Tab-separated table of C-alpha atoms and ligand atoms in Angstrom:
chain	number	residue	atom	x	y	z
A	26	UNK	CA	0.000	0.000	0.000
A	27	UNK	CA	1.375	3.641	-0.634
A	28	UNK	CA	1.210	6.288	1.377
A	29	UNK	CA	0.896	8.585	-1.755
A	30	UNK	CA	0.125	12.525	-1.160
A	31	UNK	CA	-1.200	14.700	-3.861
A	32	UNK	CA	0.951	17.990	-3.443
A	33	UNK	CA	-0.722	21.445	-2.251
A	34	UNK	CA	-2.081	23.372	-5.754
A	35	UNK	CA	-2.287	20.227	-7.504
A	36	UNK	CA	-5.080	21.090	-9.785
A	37	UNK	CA	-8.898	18.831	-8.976
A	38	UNK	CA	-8.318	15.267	-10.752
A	39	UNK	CA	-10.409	15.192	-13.837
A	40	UNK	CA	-13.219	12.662	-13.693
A	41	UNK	CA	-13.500	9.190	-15.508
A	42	UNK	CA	-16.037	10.868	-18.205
A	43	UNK	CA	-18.388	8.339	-17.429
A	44	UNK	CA	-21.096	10.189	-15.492
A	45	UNK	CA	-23.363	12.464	-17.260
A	46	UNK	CA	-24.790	15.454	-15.135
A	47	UNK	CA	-28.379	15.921	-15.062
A	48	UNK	CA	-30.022	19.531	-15.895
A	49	UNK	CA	-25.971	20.224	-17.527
A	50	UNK	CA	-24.981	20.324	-13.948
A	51	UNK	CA	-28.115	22.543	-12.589
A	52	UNK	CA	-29.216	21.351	-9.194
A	53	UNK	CA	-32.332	19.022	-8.838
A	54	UNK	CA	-33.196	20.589	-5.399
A	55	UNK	CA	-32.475	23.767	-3.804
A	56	UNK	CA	-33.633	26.570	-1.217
A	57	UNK	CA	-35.846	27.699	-4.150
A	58	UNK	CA	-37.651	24.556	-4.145
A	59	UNK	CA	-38.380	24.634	-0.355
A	60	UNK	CA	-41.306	26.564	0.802
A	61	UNK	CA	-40.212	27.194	4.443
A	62	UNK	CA	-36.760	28.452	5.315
A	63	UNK	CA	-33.562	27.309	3.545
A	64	UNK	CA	-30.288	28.198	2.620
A	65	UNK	CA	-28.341	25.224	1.609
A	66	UNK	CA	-29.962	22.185	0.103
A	67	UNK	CA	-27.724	19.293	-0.046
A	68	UNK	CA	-26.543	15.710	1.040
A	69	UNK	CA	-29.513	13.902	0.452
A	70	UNK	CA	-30.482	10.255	0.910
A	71	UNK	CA	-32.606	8.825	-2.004
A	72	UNK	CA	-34.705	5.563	-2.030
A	73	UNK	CA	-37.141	4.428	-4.556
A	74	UNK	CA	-40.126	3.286	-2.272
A	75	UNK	CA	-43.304	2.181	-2.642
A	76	UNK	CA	-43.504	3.620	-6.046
A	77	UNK	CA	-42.480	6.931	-5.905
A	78	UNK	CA	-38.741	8.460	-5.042
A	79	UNK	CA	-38.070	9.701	-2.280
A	80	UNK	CA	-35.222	12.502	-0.992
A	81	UNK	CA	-34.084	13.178	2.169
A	82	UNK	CA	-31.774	16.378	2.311
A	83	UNK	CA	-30.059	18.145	4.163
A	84	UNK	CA	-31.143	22.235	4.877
A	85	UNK	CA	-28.901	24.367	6.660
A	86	UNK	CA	-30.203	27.879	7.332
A	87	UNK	CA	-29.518	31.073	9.818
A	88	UNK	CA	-25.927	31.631	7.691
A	89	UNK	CA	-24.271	34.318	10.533
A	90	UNK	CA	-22.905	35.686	7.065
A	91	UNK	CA	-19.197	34.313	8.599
A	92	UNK	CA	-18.772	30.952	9.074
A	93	UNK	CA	-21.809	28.999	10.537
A	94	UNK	CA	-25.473	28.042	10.476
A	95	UNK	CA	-28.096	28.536	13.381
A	96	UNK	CA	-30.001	25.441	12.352
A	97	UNK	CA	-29.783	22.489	10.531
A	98	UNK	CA	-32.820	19.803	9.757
A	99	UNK	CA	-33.787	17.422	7.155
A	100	UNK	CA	-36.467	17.906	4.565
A	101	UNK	CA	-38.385	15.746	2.505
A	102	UNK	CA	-38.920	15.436	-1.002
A	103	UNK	CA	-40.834	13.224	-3.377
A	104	UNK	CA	-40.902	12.907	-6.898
A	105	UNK	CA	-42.531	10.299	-10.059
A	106	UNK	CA	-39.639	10.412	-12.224
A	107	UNK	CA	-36.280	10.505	-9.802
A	108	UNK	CA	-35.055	14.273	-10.882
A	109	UNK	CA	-38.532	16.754	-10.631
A	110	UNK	CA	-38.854	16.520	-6.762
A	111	UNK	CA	-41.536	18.261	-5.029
A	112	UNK	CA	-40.636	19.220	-1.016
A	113	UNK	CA	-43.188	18.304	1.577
A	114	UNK	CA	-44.669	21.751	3.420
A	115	UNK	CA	-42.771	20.859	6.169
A	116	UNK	CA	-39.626	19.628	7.649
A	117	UNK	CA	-38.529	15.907	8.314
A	118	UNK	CA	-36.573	16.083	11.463
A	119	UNK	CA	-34.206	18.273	13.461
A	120	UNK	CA	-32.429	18.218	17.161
A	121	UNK	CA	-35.029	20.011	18.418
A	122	UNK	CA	-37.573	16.507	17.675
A	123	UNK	CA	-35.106	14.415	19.976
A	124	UNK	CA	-36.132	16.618	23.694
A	125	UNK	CA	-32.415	15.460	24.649
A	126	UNK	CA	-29.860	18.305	25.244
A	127	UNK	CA	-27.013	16.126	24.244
A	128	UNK	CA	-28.189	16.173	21.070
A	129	UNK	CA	-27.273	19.143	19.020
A	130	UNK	CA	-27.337	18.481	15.266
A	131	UNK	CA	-28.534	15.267	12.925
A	132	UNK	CA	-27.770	15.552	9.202
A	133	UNK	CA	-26.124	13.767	6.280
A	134	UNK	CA	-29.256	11.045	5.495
A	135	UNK	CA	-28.815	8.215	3.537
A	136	UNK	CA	-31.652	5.990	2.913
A	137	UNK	CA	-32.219	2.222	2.129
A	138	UNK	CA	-35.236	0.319	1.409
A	139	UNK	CA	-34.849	-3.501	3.083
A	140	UNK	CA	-38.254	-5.859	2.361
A	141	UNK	CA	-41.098	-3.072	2.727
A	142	UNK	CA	-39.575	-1.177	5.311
A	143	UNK	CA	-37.707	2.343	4.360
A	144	UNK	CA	-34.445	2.989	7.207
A	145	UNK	CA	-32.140	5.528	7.100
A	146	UNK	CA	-28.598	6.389	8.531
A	147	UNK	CA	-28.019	9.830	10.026
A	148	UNK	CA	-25.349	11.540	11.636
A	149	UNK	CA	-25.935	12.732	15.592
A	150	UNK	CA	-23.746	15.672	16.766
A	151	UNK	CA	-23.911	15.230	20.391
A	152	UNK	CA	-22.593	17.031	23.207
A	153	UNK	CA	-19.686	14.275	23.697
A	154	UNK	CA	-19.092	13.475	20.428
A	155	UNK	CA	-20.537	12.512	16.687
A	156	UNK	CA	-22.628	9.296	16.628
A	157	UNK	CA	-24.028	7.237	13.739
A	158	UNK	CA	-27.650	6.826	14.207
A	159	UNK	CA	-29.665	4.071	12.148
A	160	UNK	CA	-33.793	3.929	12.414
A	161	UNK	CA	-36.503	2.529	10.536
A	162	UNK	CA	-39.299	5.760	9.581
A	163	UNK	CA	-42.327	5.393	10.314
A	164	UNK	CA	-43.974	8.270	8.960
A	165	UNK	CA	-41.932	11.050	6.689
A	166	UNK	CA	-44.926	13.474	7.283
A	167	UNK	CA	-45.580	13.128	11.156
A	168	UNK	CA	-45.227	15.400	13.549
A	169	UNK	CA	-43.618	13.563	16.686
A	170	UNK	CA	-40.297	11.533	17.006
A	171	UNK	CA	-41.996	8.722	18.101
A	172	UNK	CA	-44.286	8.523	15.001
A	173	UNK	CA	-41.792	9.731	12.722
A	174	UNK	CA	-38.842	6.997	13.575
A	175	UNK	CA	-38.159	3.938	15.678
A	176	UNK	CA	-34.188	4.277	16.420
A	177	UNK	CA	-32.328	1.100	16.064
A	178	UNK	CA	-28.950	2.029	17.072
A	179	UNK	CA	-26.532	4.706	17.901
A	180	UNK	CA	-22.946	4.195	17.775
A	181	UNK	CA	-20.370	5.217	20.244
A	182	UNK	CA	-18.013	8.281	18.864
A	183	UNK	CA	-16.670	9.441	16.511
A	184	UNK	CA	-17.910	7.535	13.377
A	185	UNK	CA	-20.555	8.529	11.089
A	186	UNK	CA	-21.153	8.534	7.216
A	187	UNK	CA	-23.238	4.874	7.594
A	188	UNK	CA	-24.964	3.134	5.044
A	189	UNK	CA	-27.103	0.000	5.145
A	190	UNK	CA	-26.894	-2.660	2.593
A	191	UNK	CA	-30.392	-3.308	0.722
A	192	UNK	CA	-30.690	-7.063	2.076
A	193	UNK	CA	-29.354	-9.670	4.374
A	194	UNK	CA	-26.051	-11.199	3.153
A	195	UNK	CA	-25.317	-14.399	4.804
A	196	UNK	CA	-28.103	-14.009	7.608
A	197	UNK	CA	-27.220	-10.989	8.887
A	198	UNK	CA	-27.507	-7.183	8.093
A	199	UNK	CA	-24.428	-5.300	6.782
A	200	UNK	CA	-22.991	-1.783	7.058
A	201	UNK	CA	-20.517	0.646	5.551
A	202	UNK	CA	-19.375	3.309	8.022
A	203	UNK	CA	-16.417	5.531	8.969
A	204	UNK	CA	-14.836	6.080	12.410
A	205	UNK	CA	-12.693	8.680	12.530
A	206	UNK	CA	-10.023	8.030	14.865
A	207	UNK	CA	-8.344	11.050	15.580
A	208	UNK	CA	-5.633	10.435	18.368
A	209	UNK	CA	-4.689	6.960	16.100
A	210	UNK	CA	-4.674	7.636	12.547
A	211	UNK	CA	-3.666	11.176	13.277
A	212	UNK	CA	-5.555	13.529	12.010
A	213	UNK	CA	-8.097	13.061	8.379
A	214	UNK	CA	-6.529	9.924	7.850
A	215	UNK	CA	-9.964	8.222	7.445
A	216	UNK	CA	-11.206	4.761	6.167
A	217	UNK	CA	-14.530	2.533	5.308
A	218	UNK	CA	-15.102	-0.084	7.590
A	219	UNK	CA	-17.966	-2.877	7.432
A	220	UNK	CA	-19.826	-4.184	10.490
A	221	UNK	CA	-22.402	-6.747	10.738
A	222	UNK	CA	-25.849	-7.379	12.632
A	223	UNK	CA	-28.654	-10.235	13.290
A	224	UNK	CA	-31.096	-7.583	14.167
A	225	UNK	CA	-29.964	-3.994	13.117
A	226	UNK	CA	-29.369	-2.941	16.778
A	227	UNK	CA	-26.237	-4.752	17.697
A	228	UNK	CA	-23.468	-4.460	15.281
A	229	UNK	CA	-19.942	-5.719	15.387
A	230	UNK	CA	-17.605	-8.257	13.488
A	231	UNK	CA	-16.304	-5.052	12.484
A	232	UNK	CA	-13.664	-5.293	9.238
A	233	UNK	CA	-11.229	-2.921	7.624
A	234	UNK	CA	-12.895	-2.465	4.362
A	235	UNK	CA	-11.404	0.504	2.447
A	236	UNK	CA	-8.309	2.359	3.300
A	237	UNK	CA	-7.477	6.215	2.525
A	238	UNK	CA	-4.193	5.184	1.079
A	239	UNK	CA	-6.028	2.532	-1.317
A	240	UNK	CA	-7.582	5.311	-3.025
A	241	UNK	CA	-5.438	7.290	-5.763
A	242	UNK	CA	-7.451	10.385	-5.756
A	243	UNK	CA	-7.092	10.898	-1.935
A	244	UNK	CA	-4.410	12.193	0.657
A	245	UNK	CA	-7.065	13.165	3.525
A	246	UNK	CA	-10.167	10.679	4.213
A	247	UNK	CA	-13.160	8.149	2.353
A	248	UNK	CA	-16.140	7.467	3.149
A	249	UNK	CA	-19.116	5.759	2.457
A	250	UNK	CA	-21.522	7.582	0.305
A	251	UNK	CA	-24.143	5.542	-1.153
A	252	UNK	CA	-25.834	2.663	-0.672
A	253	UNK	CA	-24.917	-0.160	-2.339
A	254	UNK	CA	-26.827	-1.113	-4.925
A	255	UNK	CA	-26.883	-5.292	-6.019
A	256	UNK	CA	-25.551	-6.609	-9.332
A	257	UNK	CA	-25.076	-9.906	-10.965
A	258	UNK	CA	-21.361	-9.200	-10.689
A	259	UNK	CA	-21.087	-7.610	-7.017
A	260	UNK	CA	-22.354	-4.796	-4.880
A	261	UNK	CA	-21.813	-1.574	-6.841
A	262	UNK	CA	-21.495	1.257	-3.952
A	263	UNK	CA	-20.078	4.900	-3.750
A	264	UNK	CA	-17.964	6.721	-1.861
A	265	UNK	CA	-16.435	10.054	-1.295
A	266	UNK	CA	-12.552	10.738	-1.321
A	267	UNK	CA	-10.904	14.300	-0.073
A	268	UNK	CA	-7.976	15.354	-0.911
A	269	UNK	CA	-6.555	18.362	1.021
A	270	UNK	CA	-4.657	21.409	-0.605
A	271	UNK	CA	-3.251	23.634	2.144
A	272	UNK	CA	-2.069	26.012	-0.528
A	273	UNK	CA	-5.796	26.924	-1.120
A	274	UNK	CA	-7.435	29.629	0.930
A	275	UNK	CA	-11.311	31.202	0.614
A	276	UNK	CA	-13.251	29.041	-1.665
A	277	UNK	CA	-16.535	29.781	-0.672
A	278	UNK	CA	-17.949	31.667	2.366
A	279	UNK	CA	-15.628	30.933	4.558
A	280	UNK	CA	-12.223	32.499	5.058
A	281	UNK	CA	-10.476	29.404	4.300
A	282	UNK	CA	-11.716	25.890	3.063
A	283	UNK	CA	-8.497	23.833	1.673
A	284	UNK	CA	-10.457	20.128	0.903
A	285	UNK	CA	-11.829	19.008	-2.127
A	286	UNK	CA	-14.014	16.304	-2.524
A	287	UNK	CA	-14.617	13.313	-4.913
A	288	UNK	CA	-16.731	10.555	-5.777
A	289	UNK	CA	-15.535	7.276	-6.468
A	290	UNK	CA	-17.198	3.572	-6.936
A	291	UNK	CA	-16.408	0.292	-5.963
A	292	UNK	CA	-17.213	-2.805	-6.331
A	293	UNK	CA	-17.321	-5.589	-3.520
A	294	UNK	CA	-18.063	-9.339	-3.622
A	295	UNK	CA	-22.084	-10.183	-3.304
A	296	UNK	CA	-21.241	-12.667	-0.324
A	297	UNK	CA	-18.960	-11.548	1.145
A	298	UNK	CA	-18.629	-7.686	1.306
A	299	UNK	CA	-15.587	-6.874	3.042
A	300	UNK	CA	-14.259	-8.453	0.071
A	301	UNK	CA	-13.543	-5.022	-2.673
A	302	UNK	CA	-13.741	-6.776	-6.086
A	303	UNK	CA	-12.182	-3.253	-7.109
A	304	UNK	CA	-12.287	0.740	-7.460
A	305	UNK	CA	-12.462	3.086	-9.917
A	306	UNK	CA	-8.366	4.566	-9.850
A	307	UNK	CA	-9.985	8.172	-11.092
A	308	UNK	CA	-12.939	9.864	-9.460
A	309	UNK	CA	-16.645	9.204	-10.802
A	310	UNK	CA	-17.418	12.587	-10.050
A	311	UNK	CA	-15.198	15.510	-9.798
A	312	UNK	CA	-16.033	19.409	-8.958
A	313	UNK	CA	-16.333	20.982	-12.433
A	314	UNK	CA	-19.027	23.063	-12.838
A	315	UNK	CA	-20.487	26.164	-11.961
A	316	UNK	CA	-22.402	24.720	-9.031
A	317	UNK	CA	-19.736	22.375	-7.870
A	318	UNK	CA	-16.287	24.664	-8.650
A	319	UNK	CA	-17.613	28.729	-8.017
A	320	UNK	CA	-20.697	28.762	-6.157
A	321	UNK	CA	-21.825	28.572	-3.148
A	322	UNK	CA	-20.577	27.849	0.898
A	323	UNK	CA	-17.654	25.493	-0.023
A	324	UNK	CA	-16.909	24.757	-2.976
A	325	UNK	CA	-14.979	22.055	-4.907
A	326	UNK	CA	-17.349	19.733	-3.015
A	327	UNK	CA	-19.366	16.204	-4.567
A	328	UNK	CA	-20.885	14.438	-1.983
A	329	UNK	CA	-22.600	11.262	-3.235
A	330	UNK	CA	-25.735	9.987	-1.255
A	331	UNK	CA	-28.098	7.898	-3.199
A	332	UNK	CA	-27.682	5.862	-5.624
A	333	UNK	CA	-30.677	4.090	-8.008
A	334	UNK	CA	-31.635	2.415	-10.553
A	335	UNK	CA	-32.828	5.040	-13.638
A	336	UNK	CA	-36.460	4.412	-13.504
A	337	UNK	CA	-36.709	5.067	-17.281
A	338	UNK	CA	-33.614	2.787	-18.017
A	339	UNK	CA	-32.103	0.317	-15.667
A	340	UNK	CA	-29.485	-0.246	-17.506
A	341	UNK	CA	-28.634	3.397	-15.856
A	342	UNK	CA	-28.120	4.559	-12.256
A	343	UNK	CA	-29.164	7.672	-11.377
A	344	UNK	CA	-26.529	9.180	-8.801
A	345	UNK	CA	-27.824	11.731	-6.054
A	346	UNK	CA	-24.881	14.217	-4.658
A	347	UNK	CA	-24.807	17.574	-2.663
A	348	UNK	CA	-22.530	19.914	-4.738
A	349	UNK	CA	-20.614	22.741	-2.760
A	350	UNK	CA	-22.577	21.760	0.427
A	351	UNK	CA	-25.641	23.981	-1.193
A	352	UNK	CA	-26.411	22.219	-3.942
A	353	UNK	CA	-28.297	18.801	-4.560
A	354	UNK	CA	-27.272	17.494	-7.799
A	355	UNK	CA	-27.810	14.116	-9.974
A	356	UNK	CA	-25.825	12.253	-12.728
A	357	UNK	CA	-26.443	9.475	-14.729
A	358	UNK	CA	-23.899	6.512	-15.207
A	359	UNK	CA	-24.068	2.985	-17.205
A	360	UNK	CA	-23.955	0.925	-14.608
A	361	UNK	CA	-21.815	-1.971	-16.969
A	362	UNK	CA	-19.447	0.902	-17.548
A	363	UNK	CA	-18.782	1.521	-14.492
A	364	UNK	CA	-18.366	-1.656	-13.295
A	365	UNK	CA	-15.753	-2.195	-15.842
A	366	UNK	CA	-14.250	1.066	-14.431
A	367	UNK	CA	-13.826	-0.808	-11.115
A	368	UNK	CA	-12.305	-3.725	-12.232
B	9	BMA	C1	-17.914	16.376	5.715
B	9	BMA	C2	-19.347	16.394	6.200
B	9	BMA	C3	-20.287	16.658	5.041
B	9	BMA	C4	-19.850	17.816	4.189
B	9	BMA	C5	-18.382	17.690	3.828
B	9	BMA	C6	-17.857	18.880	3.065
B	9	BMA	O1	-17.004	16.281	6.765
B	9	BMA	O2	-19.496	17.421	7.155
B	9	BMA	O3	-21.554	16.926	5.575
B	9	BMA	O4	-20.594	17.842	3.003
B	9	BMA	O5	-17.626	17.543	5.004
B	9	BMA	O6	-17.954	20.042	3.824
């Protein structure tokens, strides 16, 4: 394994070429689209369930006009077609829903549909640390915790960026995640690890999966970003990769924002996940236009978080990402293509 680092001012890695933005790179969702208060639209989790497609995304508003947000919650959107959402009156979920003072933020959803049943993974801030939450929803439109979610499990600090596997593989549930382990790794030196359940609640058999210095278009951190979606010839899933430029200063609304983030694929083995069949050695997705490179609170930023079949064409995946953590954007990829890309 190298320990490769891409040099400060390197310029952003072009992309494979085989992702096609929808709307020439236009966002599918943003504050426009949401008819209470919004400022940055982005992040979602997308499922296809029950007929229709579903979006859960990420809105942080209250921008000081420096550096931070005064709230963050998650919205809901639903849509016939996968890319003309329309956003629920209302919001989804926020702190403020759990009555708990340790917790003071939930965001970055990712959503999978197992049997009937629609779950999603969230990230907790809490007052001692960031926690990876998984439930099962109850009700996208309700108005109480308890009839909006039944919480499953919530992991110890610091991990976050989970994502459930679509069905049982060898009797038990699966997982993607990433700790971050700060005081061992040192610091951004971040990985994908898999975990394992028999009931969704209590995970371990915890495996390496993906390493940071596996990945050729990252010197920083991975993570899971998708779920991943079943083949014939493995699980197809996404991820994000960062690679840091300390040379870089404002890019975006802050005074200084030196990461830029990727998309990448992989492919692991259908029984045995921890097993990666492959990657793609170039991003899927780099920041190149408008939306991703020169707009909005940090840019240079794809963050994939759903992943689907193209309703119109399942030969095609549609792919769901937040663009300069404003944004929510969508490509389209072959999914045969890219599987040869990961091989
Ligand atoms: C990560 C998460 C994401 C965000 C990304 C880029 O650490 O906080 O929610 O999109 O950084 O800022």
């Amino acid at each position: 394994m190298s320990d490769h680092t891409i040099t400060a001012r390197d310029p952003v890695i072009p992309e494979l070429g085989l992702a096609r933005r929808i709307n020439d790179g236009r966002p599918i969702l943003s504050r426009e689209y949401v008819p209470y208060e919004a400022d940055c639209i982005f992040n979602a989790g997308a499922a296809f369930y029950r007929g229709e497609y579903i979006m859960v995304f990420r809105n942080d508003h209250g921008f000081d006009g420096k550096d931070t947000f005064a709230r963050c919650d998650l919205g809901v959107a639903r849509s016939s077609d996968g890319i003309h959402f329309e956003v629920a009156s209302k919001p989804f979920l926020s702190a403020a829903d759990f009555h708990d003072p340790e917790i003071t933020r939930v965001y970055d959803p990712r959503l999978t549909v197992i049997g009937d049943e629609l779950y999603m993974c969230f990230a907790i801030d809490t007052r001692h640390g960031v926690c990876g939450g998984i439930a099962r929803i109850l009700d996208l439109y309700a108005d109480t915790l308890a009839e909006k979610l039944e919480i499953l499990n919530v992991t110890t600090p610091d991990n976050r960026n989970m994502v459930l596997f679509p069905e049982k593989i060898g009797g038990r549930y699966a997982r993607l995640e990433r700790p971050f382990p700060v005081y061992s790794r040192g610091r951004d030196r971040f990985d994908i690890w898999i975990s394992y359940s028999p009931d969704m609640r209590y995970w371990g058999d915890s495996k390496l999966l993906l390493a940071v210095e596996d990945v050729p278009f990252a010197n920083d951190k991975i993570g899971p970003g998708a779920p991943p979606m079943r083949t014939d010839r493995g699980w197809l899933a996404l991820f994000h990769a960062v690679d840091r430029d300390d040379a870089r200063g404002r890019n975006g609304w802050e005074e200084r924002w030196t990461k830029r983030y990727y998309a990448g694929a992989m492919l692991l083995d259908l029984n045995n996940p921890a097993k990666v069949l492959g990657i793609t050695k170039e991003p899927l997705l780099s920041p190149a236009t408008e939306y991703e490179l020169n707009q909005g609170y940090r840019t240079h930023v794809v963050f994939p978080g759903g992943f689907l079949p193209s309703g119109d064409d399942p030969a095609y995946a549609l792919i769901y990402y937040g663009a300069s953590d404003t944004f929510e954007c969508a490509a389209r990829v072959n999914i045969d293509e890219l599987i040869a890309a990961c091989r």
